[in-house]
GROMACS .gro file of N, CA and C in nm:
model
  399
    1UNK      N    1  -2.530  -0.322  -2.140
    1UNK     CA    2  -2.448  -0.258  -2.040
    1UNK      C    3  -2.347  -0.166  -2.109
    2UNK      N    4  -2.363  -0.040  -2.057
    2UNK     CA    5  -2.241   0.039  -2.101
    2UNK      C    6  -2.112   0.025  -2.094
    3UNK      N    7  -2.017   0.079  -2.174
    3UNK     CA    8  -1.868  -0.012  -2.125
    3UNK      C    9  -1.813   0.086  -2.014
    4UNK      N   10  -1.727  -0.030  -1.936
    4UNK     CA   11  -1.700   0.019  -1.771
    4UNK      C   12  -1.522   0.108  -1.827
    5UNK      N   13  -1.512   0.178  -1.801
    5UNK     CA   14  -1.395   0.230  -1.822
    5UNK      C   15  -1.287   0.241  -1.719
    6UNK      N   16  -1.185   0.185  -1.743
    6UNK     CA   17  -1.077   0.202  -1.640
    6UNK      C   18  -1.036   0.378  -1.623
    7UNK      N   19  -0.978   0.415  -1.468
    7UNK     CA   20  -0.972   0.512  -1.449
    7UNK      C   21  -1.106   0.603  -1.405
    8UNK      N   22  -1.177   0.523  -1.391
    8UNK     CA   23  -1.338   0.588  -1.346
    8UNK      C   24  -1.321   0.645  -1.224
    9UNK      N   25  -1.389   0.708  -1.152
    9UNK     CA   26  -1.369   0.722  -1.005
    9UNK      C   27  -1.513   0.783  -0.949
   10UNK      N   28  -1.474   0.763  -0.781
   10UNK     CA   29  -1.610   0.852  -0.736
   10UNK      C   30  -1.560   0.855  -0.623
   11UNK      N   31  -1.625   0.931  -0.524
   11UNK     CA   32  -1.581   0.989  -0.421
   11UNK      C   33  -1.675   0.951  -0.348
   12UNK      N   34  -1.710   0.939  -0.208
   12UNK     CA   35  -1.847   0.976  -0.093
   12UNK      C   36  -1.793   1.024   0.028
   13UNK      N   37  -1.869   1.064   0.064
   13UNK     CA   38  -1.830   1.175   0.238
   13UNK      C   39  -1.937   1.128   0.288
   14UNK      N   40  -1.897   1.100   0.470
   14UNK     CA   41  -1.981   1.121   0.556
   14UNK      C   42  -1.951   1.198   0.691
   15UNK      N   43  -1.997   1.198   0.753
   15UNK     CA   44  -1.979   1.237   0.892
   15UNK      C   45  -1.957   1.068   1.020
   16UNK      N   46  -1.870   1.077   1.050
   16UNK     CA   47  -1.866   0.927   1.099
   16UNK      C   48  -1.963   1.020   1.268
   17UNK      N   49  -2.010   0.899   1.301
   17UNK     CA   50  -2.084   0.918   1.406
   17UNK      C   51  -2.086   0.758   1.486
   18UNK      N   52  -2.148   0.770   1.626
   18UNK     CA   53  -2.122   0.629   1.751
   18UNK      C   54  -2.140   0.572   1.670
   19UNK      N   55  -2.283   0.533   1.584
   19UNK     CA   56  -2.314   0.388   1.533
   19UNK      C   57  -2.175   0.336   1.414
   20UNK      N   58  -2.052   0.429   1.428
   20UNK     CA   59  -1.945   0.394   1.293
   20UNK      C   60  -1.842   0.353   1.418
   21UNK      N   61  -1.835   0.350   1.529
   21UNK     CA   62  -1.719   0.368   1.636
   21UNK      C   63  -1.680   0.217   1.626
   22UNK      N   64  -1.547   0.215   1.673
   22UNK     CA   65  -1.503   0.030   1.700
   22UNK      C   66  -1.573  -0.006   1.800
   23UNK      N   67  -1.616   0.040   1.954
   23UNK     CA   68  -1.688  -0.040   2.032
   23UNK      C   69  -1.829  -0.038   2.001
   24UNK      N   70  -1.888  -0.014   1.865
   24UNK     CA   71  -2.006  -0.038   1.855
   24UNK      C   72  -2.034  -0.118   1.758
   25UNK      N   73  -1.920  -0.174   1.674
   25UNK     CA   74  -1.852  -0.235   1.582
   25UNK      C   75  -1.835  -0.397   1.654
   26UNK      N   76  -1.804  -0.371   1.777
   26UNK     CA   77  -1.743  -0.502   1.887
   26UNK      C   78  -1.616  -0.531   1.815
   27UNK      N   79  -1.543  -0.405   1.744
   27UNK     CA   80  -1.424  -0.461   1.665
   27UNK      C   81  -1.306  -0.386   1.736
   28UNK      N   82  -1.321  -0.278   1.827
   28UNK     CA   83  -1.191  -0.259   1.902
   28UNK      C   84  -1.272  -0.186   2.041
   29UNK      N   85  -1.188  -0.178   2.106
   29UNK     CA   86  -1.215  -0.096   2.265
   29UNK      C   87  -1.202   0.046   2.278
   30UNK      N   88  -1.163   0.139   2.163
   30UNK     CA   89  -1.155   0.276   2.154
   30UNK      C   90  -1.294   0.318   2.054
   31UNK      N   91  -1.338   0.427   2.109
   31UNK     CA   92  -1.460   0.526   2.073
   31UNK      C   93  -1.359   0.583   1.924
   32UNK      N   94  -1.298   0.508   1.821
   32UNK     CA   95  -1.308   0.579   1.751
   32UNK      C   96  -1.397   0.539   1.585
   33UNK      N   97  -1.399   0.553   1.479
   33UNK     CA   98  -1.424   0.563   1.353
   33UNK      C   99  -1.348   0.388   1.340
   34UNK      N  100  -1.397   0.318   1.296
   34UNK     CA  101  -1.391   0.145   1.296
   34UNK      C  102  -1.343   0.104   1.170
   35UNK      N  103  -1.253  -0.011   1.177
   35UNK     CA  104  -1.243  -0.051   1.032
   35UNK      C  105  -1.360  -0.124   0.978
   36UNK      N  106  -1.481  -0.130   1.013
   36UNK     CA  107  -1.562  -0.218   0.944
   36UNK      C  108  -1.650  -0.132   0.895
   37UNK      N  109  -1.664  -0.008   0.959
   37UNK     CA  110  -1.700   0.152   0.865
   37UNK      C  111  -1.595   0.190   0.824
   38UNK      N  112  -1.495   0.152   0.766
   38UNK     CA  113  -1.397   0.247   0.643
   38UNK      C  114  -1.438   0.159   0.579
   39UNK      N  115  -1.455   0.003   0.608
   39UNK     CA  116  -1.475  -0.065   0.484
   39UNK      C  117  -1.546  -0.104   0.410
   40UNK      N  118  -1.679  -0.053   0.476
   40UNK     CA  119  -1.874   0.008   0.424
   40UNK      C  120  -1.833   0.107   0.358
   41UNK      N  121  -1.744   0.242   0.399
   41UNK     CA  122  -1.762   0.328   0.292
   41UNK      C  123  -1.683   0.287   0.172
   42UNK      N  124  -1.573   0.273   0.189
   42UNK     CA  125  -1.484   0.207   0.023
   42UNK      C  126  -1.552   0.142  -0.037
   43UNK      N  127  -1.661   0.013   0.013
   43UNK     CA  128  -1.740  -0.035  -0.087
   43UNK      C  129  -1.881   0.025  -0.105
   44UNK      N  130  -1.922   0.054  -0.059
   44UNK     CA  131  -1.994   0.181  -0.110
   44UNK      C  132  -1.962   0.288  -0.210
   45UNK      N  133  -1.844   0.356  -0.205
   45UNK     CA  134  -1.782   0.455  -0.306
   45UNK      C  135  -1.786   0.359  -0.448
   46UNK      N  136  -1.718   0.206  -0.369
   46UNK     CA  137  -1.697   0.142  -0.540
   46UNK      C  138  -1.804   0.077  -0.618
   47UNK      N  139  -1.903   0.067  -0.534
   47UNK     CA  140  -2.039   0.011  -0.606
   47UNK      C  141  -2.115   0.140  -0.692
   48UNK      N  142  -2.135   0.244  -0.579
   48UNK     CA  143  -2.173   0.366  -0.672
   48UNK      C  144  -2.088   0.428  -0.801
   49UNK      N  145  -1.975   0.361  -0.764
   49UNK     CA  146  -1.866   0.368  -0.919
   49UNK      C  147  -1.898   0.334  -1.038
   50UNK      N  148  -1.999   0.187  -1.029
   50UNK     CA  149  -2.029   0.116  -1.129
   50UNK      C  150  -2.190   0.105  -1.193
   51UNK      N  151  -2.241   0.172  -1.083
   51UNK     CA  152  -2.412   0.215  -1.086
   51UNK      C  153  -2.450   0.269  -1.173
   52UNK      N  154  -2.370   0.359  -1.254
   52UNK     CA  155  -2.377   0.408  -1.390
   52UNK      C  156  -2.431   0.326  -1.491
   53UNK      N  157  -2.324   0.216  -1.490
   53UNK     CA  158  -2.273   0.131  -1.629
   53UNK      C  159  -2.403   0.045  -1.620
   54UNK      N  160  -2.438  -0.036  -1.502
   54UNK     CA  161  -2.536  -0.131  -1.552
   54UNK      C  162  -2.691  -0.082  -1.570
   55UNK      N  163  -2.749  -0.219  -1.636
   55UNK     CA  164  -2.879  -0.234  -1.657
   55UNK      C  165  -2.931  -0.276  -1.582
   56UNK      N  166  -3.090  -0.178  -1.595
   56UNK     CA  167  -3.194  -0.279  -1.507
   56UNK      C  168  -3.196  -0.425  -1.477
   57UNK      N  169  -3.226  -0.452  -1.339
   57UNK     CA  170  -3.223  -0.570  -1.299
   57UNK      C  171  -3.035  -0.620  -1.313
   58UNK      N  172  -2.967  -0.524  -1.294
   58UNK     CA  173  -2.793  -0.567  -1.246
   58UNK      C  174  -2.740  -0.510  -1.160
   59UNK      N  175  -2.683  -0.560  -1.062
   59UNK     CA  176  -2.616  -0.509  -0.972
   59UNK      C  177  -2.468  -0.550  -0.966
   60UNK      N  178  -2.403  -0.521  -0.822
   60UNK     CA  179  -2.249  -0.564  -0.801
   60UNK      C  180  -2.270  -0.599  -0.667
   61UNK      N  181  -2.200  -0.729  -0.653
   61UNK     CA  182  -2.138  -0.762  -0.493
   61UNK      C  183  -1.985  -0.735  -0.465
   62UNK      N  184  -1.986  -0.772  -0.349
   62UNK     CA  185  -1.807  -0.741  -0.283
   62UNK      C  186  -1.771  -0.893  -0.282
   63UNK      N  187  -1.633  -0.912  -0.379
   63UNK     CA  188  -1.578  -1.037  -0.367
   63UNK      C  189  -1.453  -1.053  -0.313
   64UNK      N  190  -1.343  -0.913  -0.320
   64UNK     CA  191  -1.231  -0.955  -0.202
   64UNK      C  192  -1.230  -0.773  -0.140
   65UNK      N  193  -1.134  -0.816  -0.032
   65UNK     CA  194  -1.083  -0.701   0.021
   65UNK      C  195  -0.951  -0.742   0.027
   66UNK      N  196  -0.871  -0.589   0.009
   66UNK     CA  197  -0.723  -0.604   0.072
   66UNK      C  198  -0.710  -0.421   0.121
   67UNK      N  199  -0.731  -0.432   0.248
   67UNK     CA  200  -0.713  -0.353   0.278
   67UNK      C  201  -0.636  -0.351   0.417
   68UNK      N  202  -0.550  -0.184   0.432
   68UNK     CA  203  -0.473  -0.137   0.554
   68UNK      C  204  -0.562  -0.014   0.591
   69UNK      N  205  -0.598  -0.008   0.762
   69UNK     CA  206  -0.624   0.089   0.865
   69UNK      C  207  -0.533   0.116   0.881
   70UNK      N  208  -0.499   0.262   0.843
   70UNK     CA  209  -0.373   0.369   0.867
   70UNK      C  210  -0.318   0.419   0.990
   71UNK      N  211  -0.471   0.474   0.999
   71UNK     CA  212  -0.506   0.574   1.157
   71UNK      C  213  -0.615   0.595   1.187
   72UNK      N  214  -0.602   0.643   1.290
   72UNK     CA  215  -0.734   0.647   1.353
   72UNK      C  216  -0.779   0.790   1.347
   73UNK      N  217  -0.961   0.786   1.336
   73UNK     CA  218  -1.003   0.899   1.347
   73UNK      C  219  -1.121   0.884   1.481
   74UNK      N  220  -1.102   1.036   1.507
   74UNK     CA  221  -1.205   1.069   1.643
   74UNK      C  222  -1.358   1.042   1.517
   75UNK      N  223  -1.435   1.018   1.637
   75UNK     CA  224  -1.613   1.034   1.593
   75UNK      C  225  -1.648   1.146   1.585
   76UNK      N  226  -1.666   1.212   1.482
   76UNK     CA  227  -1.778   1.357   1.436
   76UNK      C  228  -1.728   1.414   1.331
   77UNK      N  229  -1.600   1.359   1.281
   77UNK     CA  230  -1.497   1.441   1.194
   77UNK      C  231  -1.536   1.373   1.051
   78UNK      N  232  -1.517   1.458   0.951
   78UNK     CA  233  -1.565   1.388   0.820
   78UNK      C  234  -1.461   1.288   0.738
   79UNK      N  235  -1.499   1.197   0.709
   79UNK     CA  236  -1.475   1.088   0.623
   79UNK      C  237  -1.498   1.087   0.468
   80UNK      N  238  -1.423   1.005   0.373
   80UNK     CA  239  -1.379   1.026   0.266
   80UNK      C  240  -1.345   0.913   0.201
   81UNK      N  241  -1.429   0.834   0.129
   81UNK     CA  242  -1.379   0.686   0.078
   81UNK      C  243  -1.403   0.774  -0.117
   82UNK      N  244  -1.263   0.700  -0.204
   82UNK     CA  245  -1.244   0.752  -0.316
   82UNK      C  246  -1.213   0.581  -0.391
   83UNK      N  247  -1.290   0.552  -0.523
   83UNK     CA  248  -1.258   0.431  -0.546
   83UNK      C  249  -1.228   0.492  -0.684
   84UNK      N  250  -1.155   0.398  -0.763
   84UNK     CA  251  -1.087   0.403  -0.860
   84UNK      C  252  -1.082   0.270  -0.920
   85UNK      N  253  -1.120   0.244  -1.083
   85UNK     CA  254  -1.129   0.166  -1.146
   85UNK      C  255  -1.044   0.107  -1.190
   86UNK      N  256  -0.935   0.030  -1.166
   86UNK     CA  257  -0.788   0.016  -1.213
   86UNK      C  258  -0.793  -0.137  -1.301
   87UNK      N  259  -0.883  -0.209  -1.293
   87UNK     CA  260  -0.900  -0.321  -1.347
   87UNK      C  261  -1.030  -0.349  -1.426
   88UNK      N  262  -1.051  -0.430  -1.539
   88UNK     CA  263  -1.191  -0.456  -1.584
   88UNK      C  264  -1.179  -0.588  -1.663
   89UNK      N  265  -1.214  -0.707  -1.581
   89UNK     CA  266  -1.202  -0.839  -1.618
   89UNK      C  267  -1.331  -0.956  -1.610
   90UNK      N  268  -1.368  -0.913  -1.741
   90UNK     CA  269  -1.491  -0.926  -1.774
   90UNK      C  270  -1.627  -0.896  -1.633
   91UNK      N  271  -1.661  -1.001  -1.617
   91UNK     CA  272  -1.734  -0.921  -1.480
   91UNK      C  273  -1.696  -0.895  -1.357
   92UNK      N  274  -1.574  -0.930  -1.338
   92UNK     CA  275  -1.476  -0.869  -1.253
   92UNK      C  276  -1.414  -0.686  -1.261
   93UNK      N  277  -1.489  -0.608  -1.150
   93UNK     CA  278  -1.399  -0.515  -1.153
   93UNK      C  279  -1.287  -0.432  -1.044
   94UNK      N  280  -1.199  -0.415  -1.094
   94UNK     CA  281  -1.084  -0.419  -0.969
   94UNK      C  282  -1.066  -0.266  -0.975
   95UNK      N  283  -1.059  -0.261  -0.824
   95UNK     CA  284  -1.077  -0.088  -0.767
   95UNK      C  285  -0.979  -0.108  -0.647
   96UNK      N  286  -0.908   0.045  -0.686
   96UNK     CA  287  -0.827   0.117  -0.595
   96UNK      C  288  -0.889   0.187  -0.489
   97UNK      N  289  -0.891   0.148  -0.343
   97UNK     CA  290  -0.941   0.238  -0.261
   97UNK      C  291  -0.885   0.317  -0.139
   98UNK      N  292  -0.946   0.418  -0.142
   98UNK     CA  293  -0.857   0.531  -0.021
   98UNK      C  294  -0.989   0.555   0.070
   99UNK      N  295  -0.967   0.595   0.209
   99UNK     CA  296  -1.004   0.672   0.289
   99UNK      C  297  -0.907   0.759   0.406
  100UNK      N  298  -0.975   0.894   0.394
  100UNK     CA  299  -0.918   1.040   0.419
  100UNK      C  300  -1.003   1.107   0.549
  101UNK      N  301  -0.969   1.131   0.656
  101UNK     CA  302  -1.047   1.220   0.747
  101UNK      C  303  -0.998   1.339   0.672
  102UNK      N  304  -1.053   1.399   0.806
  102UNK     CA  305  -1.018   1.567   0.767
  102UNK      C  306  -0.875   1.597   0.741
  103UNK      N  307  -0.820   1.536   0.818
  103UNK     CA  308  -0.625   1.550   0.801
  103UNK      C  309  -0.579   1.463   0.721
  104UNK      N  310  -0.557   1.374   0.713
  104UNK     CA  311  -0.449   1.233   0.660
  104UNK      C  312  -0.569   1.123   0.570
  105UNK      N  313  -0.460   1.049   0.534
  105UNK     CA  314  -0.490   0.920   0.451
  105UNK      C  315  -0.549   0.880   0.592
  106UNK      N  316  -0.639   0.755   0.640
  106UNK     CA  317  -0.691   0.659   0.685
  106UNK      C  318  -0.691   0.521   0.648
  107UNK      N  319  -0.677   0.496   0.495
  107UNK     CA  320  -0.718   0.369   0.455
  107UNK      C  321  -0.663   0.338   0.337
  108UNK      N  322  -0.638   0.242   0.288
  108UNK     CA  323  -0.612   0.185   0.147
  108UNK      C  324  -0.618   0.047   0.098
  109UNK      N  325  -0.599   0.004   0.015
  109UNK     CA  326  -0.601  -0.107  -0.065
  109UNK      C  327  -0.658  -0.178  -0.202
  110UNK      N  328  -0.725  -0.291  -0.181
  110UNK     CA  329  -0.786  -0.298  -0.300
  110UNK      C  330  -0.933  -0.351  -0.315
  111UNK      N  331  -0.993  -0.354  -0.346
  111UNK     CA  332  -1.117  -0.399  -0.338
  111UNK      C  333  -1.224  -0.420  -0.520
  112UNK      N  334  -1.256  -0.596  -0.495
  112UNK     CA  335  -1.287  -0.653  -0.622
  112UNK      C  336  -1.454  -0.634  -0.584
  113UNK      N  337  -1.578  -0.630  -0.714
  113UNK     CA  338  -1.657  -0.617  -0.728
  113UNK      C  339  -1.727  -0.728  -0.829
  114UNK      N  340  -1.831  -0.780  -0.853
  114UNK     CA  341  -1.879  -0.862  -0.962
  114UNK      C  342  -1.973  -0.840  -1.020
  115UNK      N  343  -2.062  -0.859  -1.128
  115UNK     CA  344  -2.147  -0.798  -1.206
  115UNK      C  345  -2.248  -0.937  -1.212
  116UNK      N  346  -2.432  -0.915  -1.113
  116UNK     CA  347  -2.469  -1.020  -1.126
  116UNK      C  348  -2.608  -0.964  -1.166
  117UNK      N  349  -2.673  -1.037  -1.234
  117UNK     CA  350  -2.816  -1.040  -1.276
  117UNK      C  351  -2.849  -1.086  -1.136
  118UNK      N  352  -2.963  -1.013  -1.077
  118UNK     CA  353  -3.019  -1.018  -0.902
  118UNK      C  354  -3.119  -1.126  -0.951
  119UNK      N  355  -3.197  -1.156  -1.060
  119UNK     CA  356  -3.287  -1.264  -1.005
  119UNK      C  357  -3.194  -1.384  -1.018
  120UNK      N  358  -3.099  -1.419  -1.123
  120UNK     CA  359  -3.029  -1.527  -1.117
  120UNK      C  360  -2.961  -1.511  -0.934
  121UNK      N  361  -2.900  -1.421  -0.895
  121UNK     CA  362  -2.847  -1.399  -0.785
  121UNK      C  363  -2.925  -1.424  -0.675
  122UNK      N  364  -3.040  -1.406  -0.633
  122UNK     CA  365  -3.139  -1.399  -0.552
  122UNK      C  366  -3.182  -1.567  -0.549
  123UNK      N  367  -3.198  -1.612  -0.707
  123UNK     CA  368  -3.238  -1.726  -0.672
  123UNK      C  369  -3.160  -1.858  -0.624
  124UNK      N  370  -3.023  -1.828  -0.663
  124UNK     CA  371  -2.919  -1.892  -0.602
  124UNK      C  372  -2.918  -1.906  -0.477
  125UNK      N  373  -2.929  -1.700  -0.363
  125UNK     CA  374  -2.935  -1.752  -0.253
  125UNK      C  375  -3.052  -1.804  -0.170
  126UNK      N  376  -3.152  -1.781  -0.238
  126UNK     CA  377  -3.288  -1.862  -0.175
  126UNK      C  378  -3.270  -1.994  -0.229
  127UNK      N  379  -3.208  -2.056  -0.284
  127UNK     CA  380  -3.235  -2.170  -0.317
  127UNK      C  381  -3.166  -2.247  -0.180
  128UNK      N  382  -3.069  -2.212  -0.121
  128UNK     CA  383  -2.992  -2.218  -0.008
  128UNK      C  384  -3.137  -2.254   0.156
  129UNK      N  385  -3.236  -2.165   0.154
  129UNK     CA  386  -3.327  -2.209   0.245
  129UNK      C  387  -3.405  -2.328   0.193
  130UNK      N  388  -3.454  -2.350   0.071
  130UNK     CA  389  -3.515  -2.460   0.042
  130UNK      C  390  -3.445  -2.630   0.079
  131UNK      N  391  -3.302  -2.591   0.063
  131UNK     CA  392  -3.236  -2.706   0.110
  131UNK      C  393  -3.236  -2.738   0.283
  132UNK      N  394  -3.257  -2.643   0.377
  132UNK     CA  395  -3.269  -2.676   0.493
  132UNK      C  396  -3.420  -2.731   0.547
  133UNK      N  397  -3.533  -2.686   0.453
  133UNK     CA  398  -3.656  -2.779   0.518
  133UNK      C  399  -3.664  -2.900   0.463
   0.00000   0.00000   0.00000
């Protein structure tokens, strides 16, 4: 694995659209841009952060969030999640995250990542159905 460098960053844009809205979310009663899509894109921005560094057969999961919904954005307007590498503890990596509509901040906080070999990972969580038959 390549070494992960603090201060890394990456950016992603989308176009938020209905399927990103809070009532399609079932997470608020306004047609707008949802916190559970700001918080797909921040971890998204921060996984593609680290997509670089690893090796075949490694990936990253999401292990905390700390995040604040700023404001709200209308549906059609473009979106902006920016992650930032501010921590690197051993397979722990700790990222700074923002999201930006077209006008203003939207989002912030922090968001942790982990570094797992997928078949060890995979077989952990299948091992989880074998215990229910």
């Amino acid at each position: 694995m390549k070494e992960i460098r603090v201060g890394k960053k990456h950016i992603i844009e989308r176009i938020s659209e209905s399927k990103d809205s809070a009532i399609n979310y079932a997470s608020g009663g306004v047609d707008v841009y949802s916190t559970p899509a700001m918080v797909g894109l921040m971890e998204c921005a921060a996984k593609e952060c680290l997509d670089e560094f690893l090796e075949e057969g490694y990936s990253t999961v999401g292990i905390s969030l700390n995040i604040k919904h700023l404001a709200a954005t209308p549906i059609g307007m473009k979106v902006r999640a920016e992650a930032e590498i501010v921590a690197v503890e051993g397979k722990k990596i700790v990222f700074k995250v923002e999201a930006f509509d077209e006008v203003e901040k939207i989002g912030e906080g922090t968001h942790e990542r982990f570094i797992v070999d997928m078949n060890k990972f995979l077989n952990k969580v299948n091992s989880k159905l074998k215990k229910e038959e």
